Coordinates of C-alpha atoms and ligand atoms in Angstrom, one line a residue:
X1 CA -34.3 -34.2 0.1
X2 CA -32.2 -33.3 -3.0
X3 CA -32.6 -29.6 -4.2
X4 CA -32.1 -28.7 -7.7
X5 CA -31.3 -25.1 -9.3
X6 CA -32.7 -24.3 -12.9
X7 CA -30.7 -23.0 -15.4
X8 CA -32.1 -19.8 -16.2
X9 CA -31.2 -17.2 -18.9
X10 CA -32.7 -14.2 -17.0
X11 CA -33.0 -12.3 -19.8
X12 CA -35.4 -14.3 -21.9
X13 CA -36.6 -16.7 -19.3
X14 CA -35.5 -19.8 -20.9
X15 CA -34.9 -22.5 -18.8
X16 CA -32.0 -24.6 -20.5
X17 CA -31.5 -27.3 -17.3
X18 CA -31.4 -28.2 -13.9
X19 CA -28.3 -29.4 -11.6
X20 CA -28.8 -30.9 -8.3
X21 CA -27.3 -29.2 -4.8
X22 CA -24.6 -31.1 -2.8
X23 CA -25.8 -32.8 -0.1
X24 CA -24.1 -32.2 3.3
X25 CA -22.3 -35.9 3.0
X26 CA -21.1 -34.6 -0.4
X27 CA -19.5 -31.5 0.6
X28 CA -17.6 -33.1 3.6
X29 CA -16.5 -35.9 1.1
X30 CA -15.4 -33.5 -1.3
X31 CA -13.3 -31.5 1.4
X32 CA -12.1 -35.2 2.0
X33 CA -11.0 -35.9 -1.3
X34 CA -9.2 -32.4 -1.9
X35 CA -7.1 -33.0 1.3
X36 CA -6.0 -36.1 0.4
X37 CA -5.2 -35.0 -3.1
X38 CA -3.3 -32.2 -1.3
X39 CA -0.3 -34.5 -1.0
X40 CA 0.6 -35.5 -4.8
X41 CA -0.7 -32.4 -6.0
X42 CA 1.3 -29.8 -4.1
X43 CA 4.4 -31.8 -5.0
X44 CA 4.1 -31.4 -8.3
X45 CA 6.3 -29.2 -9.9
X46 CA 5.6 -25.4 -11.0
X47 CA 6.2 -26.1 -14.4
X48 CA 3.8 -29.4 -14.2
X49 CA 0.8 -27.2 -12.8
X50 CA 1.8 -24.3 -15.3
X51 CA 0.9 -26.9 -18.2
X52 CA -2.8 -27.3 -17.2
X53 CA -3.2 -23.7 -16.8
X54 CA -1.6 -23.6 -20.5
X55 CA -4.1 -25.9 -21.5
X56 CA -7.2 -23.8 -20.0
X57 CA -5.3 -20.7 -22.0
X58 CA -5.2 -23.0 -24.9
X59 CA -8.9 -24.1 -24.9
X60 CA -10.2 -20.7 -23.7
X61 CA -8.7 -18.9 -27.2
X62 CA -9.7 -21.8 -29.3
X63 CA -13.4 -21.7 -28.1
X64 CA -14.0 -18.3 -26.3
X65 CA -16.6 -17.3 -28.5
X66 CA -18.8 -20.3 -27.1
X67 CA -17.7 -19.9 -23.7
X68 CA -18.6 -16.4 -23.9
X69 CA -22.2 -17.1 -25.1
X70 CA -23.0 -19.7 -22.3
X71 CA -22.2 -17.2 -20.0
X72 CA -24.1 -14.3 -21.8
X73 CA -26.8 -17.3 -21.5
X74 CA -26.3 -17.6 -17.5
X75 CA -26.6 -13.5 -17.0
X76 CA -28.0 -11.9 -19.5
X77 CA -24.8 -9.7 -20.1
X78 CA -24.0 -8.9 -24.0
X79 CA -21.8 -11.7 -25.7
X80 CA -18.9 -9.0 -26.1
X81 CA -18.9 -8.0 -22.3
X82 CA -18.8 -11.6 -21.5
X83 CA -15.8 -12.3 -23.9
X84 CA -14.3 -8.7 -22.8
X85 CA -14.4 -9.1 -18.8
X86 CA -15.0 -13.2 -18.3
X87 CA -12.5 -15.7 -21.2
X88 CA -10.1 -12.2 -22.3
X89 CA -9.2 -11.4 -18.6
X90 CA -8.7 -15.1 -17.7
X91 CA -6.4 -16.3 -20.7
X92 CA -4.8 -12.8 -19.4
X93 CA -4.3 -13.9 -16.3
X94 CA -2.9 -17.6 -16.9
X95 CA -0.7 -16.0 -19.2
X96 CA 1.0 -13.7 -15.9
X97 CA 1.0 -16.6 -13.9
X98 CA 2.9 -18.3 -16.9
X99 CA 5.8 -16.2 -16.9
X100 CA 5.6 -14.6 -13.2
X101 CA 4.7 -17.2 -11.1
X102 CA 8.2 -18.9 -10.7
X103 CA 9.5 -15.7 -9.7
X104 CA 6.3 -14.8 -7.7
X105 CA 6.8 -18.2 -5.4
X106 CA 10.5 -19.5 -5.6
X107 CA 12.1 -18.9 -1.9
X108 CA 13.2 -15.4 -1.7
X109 CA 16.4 -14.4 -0.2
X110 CA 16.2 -11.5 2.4
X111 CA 19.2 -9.5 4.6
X112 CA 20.2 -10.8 7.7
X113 CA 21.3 -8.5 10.3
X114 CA 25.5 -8.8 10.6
X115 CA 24.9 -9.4 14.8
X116 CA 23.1 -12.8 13.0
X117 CA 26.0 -13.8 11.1
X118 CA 26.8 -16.3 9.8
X119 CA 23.1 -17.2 9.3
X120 CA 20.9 -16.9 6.2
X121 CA 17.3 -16.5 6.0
X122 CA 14.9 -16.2 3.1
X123 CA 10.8 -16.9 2.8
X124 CA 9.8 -20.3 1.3
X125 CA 6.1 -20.2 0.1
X126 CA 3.8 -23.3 0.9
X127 CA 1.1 -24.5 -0.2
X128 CA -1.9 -24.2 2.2
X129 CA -4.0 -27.2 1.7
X130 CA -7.2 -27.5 0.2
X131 CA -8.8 -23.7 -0.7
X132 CA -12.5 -23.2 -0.7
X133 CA -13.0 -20.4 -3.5
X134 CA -17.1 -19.3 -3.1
X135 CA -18.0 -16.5 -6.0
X136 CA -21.0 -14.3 -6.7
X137 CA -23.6 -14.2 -10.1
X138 CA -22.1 -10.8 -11.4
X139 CA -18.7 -12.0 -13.5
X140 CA -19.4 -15.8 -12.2
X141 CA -17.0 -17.0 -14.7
X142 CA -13.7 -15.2 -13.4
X143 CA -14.7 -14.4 -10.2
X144 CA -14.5 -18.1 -9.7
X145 CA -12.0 -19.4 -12.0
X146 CA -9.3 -16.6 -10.9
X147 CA -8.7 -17.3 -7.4
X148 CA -9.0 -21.4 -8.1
X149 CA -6.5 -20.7 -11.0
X150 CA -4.0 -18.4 -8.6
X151 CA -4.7 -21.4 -5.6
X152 CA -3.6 -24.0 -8.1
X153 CA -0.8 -22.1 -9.3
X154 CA 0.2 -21.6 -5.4
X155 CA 0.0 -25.6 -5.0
X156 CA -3.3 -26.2 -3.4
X157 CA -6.4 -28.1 -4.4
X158 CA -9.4 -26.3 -4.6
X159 CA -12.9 -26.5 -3.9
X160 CA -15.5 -24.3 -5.5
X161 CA -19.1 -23.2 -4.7
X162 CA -19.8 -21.2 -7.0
X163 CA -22.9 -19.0 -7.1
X164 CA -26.8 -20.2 -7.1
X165 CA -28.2 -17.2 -9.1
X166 CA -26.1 -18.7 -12.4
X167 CA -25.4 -22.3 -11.6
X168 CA -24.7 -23.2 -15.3
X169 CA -21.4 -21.3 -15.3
X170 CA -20.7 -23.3 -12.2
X171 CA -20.9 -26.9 -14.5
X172 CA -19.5 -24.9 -17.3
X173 CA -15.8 -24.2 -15.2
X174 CA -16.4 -27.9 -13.8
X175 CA -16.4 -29.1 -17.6
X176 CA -13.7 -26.7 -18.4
X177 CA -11.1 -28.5 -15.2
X178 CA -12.3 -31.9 -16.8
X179 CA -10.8 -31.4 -20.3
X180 CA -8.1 -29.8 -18.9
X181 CA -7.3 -33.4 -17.2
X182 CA -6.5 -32.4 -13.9
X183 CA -5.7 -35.5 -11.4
X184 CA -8.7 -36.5 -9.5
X185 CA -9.6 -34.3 -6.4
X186 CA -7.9 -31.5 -7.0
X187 CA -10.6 -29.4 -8.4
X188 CA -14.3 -30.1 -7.3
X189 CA -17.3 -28.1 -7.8
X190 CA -20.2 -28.3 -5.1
X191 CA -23.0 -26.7 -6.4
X192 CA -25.9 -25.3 -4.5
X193 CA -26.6 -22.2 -2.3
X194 CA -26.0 -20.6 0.7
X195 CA -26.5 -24.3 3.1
X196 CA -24.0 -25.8 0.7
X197 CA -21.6 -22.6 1.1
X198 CA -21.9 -22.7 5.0
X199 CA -21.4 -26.6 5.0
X200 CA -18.0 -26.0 2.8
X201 CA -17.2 -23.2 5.6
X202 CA -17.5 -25.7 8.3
X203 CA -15.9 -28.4 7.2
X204 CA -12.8 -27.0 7.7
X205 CA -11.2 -25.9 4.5
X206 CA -7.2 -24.3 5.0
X207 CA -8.3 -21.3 3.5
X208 CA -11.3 -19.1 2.8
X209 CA -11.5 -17.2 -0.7
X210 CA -15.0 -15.4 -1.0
X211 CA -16.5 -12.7 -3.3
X212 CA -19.6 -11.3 -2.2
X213 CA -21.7 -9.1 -0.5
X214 CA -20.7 -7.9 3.1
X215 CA -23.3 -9.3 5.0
X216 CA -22.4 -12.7 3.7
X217 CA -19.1 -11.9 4.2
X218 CA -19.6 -11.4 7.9
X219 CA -21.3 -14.6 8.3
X220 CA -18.2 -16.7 6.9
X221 CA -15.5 -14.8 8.5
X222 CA -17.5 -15.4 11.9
X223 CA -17.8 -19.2 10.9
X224 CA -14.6 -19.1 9.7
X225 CA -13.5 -17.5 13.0
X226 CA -14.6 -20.8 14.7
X227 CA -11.5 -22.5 13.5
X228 CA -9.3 -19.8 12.8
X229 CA -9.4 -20.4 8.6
X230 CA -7.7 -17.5 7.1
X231 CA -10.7 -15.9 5.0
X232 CA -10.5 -13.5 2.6
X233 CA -13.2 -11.1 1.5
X234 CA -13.9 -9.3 -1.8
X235 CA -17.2 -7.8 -1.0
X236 CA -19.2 -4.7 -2.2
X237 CA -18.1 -1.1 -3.5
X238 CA -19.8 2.4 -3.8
X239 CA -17.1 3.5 -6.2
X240 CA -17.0 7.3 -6.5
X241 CA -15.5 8.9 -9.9
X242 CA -14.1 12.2 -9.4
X243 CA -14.4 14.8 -12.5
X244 CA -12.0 18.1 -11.9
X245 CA -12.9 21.2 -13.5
X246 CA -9.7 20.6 -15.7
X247 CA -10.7 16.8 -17.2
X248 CA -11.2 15.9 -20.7
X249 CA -14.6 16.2 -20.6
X250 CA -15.9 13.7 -23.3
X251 CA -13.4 11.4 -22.2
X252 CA -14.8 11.6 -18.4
X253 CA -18.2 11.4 -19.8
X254 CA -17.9 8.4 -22.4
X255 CA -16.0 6.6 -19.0
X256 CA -19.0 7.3 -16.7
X257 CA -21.4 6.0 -19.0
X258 CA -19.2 2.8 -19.4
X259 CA -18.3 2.7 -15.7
X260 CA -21.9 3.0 -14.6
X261 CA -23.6 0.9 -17.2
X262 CA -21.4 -2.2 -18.0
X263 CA -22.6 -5.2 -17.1
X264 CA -26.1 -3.2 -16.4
X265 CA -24.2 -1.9 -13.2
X266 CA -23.4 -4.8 -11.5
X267 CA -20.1 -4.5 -10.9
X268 CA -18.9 -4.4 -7.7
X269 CA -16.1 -1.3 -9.3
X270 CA -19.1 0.2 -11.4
X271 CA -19.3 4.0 -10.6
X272 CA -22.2 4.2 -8.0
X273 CA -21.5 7.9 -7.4
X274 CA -20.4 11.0 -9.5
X275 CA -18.9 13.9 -8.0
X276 CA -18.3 16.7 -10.7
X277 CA -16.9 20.4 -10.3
X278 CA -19.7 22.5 -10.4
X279 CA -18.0 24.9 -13.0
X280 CA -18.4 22.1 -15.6
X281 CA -21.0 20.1 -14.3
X282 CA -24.0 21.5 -17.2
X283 CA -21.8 20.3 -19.7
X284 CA -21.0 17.0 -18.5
X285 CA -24.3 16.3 -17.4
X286 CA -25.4 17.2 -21.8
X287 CA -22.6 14.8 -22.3
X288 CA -23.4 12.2 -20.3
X289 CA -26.8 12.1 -21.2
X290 CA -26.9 12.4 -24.5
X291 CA -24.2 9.2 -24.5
X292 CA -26.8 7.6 -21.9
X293 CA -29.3 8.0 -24.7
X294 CA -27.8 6.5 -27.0
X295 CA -27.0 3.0 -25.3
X296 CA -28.6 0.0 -26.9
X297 CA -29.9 -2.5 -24.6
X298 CA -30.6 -6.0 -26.0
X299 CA -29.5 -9.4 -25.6
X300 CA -27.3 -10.8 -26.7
X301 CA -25.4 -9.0 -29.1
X302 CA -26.0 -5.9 -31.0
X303 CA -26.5 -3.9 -27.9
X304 CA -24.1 -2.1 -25.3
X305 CA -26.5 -2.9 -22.1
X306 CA -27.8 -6.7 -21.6
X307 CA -30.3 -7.5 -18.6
X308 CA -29.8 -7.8 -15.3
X309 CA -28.7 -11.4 -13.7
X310 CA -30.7 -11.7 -10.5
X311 CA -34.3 -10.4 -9.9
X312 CA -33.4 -9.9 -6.4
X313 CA -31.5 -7.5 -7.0
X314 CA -34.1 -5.2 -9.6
X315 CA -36.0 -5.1 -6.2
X316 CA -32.9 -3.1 -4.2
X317 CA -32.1 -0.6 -7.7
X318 CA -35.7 0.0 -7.7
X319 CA -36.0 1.0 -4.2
X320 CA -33.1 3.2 -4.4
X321 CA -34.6 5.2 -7.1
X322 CA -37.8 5.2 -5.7
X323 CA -36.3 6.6 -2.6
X324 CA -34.4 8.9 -4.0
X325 CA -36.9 10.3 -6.7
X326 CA -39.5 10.7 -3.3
X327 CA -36.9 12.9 -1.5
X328 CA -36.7 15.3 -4.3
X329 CA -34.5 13.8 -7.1
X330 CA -34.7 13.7 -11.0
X331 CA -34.2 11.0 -13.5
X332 CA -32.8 12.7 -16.4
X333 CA -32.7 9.5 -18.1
X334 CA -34.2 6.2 -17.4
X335 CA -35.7 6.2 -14.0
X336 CA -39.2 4.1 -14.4
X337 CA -38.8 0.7 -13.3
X338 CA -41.1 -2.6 -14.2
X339 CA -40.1 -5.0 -11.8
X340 CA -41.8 -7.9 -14.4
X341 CA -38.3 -6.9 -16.7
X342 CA -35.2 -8.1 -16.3
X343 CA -34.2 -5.1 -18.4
X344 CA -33.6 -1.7 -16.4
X345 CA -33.2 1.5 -18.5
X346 CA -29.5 3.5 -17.5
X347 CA -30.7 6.1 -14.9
X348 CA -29.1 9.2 -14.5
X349 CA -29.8 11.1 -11.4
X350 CA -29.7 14.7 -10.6
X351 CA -30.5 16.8 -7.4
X352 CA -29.7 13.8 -5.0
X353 CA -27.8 14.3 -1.7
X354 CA -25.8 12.2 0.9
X355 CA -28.2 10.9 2.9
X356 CA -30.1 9.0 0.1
X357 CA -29.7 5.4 -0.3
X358 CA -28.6 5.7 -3.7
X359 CA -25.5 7.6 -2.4
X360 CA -24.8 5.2 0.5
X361 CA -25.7 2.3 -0.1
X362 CA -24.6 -0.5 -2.8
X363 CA -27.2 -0.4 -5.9
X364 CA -25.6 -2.9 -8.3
X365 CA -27.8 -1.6 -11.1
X366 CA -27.3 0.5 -13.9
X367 CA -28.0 4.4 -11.9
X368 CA -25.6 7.5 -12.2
X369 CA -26.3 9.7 -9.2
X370 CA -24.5 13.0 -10.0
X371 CA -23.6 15.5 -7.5
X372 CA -21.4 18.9 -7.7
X373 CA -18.6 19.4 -6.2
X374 CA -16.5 22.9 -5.5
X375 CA -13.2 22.2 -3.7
X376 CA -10.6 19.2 -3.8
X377 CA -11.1 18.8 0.3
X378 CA -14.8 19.0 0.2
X379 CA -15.1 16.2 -2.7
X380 CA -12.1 14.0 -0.8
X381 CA -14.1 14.1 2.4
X382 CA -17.5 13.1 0.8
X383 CA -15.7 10.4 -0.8
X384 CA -14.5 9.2 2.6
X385 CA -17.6 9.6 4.2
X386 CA -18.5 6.1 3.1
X387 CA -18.0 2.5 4.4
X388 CA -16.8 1.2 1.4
X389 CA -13.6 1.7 -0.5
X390 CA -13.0 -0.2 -3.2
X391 CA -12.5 1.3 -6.3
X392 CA -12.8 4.9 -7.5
X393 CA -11.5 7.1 -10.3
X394 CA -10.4 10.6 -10.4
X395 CA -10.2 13.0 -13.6
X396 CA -7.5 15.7 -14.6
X397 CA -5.3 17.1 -16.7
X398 CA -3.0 18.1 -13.5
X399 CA -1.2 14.4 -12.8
X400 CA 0.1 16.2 -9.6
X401 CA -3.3 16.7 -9.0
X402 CA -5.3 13.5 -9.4
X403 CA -2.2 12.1 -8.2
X404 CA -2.4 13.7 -4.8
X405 CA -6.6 13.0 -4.6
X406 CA -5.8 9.2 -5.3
X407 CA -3.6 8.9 -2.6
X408 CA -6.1 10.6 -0.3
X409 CA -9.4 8.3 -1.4
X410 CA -9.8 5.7 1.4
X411 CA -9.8 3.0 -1.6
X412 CA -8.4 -0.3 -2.2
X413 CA -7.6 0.7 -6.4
X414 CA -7.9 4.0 -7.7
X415 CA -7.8 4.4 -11.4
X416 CA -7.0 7.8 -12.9
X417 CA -8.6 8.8 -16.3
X418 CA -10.0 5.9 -16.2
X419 CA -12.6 3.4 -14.4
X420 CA -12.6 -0.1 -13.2
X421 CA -9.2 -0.6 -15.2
X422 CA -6.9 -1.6 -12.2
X423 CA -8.4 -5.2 -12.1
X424 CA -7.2 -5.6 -15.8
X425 CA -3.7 -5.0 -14.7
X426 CA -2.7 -8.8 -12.9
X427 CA 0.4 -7.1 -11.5
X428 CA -1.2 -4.7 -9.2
X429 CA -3.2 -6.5 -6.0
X430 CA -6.7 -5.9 -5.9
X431 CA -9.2 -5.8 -3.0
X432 CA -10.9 -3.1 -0.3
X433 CA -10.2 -1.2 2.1
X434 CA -13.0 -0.8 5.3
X435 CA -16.5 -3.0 4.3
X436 CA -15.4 -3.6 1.0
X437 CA -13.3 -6.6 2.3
X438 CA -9.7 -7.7 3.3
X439 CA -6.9 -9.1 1.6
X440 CA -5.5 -9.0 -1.4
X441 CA -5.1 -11.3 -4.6
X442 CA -4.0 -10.8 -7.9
X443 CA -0.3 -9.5 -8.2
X444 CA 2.5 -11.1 -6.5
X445 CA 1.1 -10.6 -2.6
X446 CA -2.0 -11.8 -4.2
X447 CA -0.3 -15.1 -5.3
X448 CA 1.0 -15.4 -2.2
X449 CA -2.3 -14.6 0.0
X450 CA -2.3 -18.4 -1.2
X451 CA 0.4 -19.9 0.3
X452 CA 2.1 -19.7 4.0
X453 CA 4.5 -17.7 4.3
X454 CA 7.2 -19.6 6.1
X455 CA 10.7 -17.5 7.0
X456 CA 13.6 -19.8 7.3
X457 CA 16.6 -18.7 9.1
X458 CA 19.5 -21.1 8.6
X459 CA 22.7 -21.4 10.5
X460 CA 25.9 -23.7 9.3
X461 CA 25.3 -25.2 12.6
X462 CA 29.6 -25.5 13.4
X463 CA 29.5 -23.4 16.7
X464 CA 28.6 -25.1 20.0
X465 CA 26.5 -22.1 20.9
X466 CA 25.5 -18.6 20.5
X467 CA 25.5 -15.1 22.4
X468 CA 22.2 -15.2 23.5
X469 CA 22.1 -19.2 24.9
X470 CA 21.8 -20.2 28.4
X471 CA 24.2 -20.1 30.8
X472 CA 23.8 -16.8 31.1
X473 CA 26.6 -14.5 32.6
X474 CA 27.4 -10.9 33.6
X475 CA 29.7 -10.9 30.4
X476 CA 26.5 -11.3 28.2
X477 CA 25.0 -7.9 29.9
X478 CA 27.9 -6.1 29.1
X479 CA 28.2 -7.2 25.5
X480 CA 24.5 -6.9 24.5
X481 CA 24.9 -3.2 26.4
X482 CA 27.8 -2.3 24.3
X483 CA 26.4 -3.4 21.0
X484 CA 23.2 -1.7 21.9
X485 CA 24.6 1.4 21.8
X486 CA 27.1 1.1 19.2
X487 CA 24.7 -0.1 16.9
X488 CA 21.5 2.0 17.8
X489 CA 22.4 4.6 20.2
X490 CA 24.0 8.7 19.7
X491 CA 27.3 7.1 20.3
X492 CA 29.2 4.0 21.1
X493 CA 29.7 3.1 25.0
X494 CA 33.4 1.1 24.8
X495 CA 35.4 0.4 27.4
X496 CA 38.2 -2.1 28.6
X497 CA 35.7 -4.6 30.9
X498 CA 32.9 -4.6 27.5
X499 CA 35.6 -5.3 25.2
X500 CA 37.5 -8.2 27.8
X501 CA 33.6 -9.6 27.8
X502 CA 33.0 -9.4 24.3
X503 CA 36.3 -11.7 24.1
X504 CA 35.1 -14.0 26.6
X505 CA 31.9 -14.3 25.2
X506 CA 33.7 -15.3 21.6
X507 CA 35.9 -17.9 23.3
X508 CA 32.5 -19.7 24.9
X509 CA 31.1 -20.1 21.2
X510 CA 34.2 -22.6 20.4
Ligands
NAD601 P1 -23.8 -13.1 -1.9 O1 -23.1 -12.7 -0.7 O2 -25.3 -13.2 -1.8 O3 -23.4 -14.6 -2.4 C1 -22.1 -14.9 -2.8 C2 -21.8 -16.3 -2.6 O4 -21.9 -16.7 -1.2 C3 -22.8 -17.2 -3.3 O5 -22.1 -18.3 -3.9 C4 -23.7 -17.7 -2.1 O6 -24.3 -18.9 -2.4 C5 -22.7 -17.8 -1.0 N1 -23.3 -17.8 0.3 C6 -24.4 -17.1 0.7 N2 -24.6 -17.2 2.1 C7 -23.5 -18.0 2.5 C8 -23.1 -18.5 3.8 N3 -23.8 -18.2 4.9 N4 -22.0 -19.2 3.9 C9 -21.3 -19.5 2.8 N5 -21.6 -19.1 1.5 C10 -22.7 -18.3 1.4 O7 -23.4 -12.1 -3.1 P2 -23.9 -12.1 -4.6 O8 -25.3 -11.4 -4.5 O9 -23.8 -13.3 -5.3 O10 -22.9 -11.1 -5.2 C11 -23.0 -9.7 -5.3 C12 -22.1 -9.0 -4.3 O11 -20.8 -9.4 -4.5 C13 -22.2 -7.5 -4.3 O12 -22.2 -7.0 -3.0 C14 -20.9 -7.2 -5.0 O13 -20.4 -5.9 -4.8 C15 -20.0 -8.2 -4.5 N6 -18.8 -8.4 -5.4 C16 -17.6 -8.1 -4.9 C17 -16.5 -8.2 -5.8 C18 -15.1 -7.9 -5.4 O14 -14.2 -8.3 -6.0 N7 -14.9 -7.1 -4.3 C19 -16.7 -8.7 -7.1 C20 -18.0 -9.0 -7.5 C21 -19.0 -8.9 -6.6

């Protein structure tokens, strides 16, 4: 029997659509089609696949505004947040791979030790085959199109699932690959939900490219394991922001209140934990209250908080405060939840402690737990302490400083003065570190997470043979001894019977 998703707009109900699931048939044909598309597609050149991703940039600019309101449509997100973090950061994004990616995957040259010579080597990057790119509700615009765009780039052809929760972004970026002409097969879009991601999963895609929750994540990796597809994971964060005694106060307060409440907190970067010196901590918490305050929440412009996307997830944010608020916390703002709105209030926290949920686990809603801190090492190791690692942030004026703390977080991105920022810049890589996932894309290793890295050594082939070939003789011994220790050990070991073998060994390569 055929399922079919609604098109929702969660935050005022209105039900704008249906699209039917693929069937089982459907996704194995489609994995079908993409391989066999492989061929003519990944022997295009560069600069030919660069030209459809100019045209996306193109059409992305000339109707952003509309693109951004369909997807405001799909999650309930304000219109600008949706321009800001879905259409700005993808035109961004082609435009890097536009003037980077030839650098990024032309065959690099690398040394070759001088006991190899004459030889060169260098990396040639290939394409992998046919990428199967499954993306979450929370940004399901570029948390889709990204990694097809940087697969594409790389040579392959791409199948997406994207996510259930806001299927009409999923026919929006199907729509989007159609005007942009690409040839048949190399982009399809299966929609449906989780049978439709598992059926993609086993049915043998080259590569894996998900963004999702770690449980989920588990579950393909272990599916994945089955056939040995290289997966990788961008899964969940309980990103900690770090305010020093020593921090621009307003600053670190106007980026809290941002970092915690954009996209109503479901960001997999948003800050999901504050950590602030105690000696200003009654100051920031006026600051950041008062700014909390003043957020307007509304749909779908006009307003700095929209609603939330999935009504799953109001059922975790509101047990998290509940359990929080039972063991002896205080909202100081927000706090009350009505699980018949998809509109949650900003919560700030007080009085919490570690073993809550709300400072363990992921809340993906718009709460601010904030905690005192008193030393650097005491605010490092609670940081630690968690599974995740995704992002966090760290504020001061001392650059030594917050310098030092980054490079101690056990984080995949660390921003510093700042939140969530990192993702913005395409040269750095971005991805976790422990159950916040593996891998890396954006940035040139990012790129090349999509192809196979293949090193190619390359002799001129005019000697009959070399040192280390069969028949083997006692000369051999001595000459790999000798080199051994002139080139690695305290001192070279030369005598008259190395150097007579070294000779004889020279003669047997003619
Ligand atoms: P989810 O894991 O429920 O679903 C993600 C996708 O996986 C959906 O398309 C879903 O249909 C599919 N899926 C579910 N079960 C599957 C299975 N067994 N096999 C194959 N596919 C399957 O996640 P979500 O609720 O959509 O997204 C929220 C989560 O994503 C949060 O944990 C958030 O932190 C994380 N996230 C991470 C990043 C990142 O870059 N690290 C970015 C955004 C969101």
């Amino acid at each position: 029997m055929m399922s079919v998703l609604s098109l929702r707009n969660p935050a005022t109900g209105e039900v704008f659509g249906s699209v039917t699931e693929a069937s089982p048939a459907e996704v194995d044909a489609a994995v079908a089609k993409a391989r066999r598309a492989f061929a003519a597609w990944s022997a295009t050149s560069l600069a030919e696949r660069l030209r459809y991703l100019a045209s996306l940039r193109h059409y992305l600019v000339e109707h952003g505004e509309e693109l951004a309101q369909k997807i405001s449509q799909a999650t309930g997100k304000v219109t600008l947040e949706a321009y800001m973090t879905e259409i700005f950061v993808t035109a961004d994004t082609i435009r890097f791979y536009e003037k980077h990616a030839q650098q990024m995957l032309s065959p690099q040259p690398v040394p070759t030790p001088l006991v190899l010579w004459p030889k060169k080597s260098y990396i040639h990057y290939k394409p992998m085959g046919v990428v199967a790119v499954i993306s979450p509700w929370n940004y399901p615009f570029q948390l889709a199109i990204i990694p097809m765009l940087s697969a594409l780039v790389a040579g392959n052809t791409v199948i997406l699932k994207p996510s259930e929760v806001t299927p009409s972004t999923g026919l929006l970026i199907e729509e989007l690959f159609e005007i942009v002409g690409l040839p048949e097969g190399v982009v399809t879009v299966l929609h449906g939900g989780r049978e439709v991601g598992s059926r993609l999963v086993s049915a043998r895609p080259d590569k894996i490219f998900f963004t999702g929750s770690v449980a989920t994540g588990k579950k393909i990796m272990a599916a994945a394991a089955e056939h040995l597809i290289p997966v990788e994971l961008e899964l969940g964060g309980k990103d900690p922001m770090i305010v020093f005694d020593d921090a621009h106060l307003e600053r670190a307060a106007n980026g809290a209140v941002w970092g915690a409440f954009t996209n109503s907190g479901q960001v997999c970067m948003s800050v999901e934990r504050l950590y602030v010196h105690e000696r200003v901590y009654s100051e920031f918490l006026r600051l950041v209250t008062e700014k909390t305050k003043a957020l307007r929440q509304g749909f779908p412009e006009q307003a700095e908080v929209g609603s939330m996307t999935s009504p799953q997830q109001i059922g975790i944010v509101r047990a998290h405060i509940d359990d929080a608020l039972a063991a002896g916390a205080t909202a100081v703002t927000g706090g009350a939840i009505q699980t018949d709105s998809m509109f949650l209030a900003p919560t700030i926290l007080t009085g919490v402690t570690p073993e809550m949920k709300i400072m363990r686990e992921e809340t993906f809603g718009p709460v601010l737990p904030i905690v005192t801190f008193s030393d650097e090492a005491e605010v490092i190791r609670l940081v630690n302490e968690s599974p995740y690692g995704l992002n966090a942030s760290v504020w001061s004026a001392d650059k030594a400083k917050a310098q030092r703390v980054a490079e101690k977080l056990l984080s995949g991105n660390v921003c510093i003065n700042d939140v969530i920022i990192s993702y913005a810049n395409p040269h750095l890589p971005f991805g976790g570190v422990k159950d916040s996932g593996i891998g890396r894309y954006r940035g040139p290793v990012g790129l090349q997470a999509f192809t196979h890295s293949i090193s190619i050594i390359h002799d001129p082939g005019s000697k009959k043979r070399e040192f280390n070939w069969y028949p083997y003789t006692p000369d051999q011994q001595l000459m790999f001894s000798g080199l051994t220790h002139l080139l690695y050990g305290k001192r070279p070991k030369w005598n008259l019977p190395t150097l007579k073998a070294i000779w004889r060994e020279l003669k047997r390569l003619r």
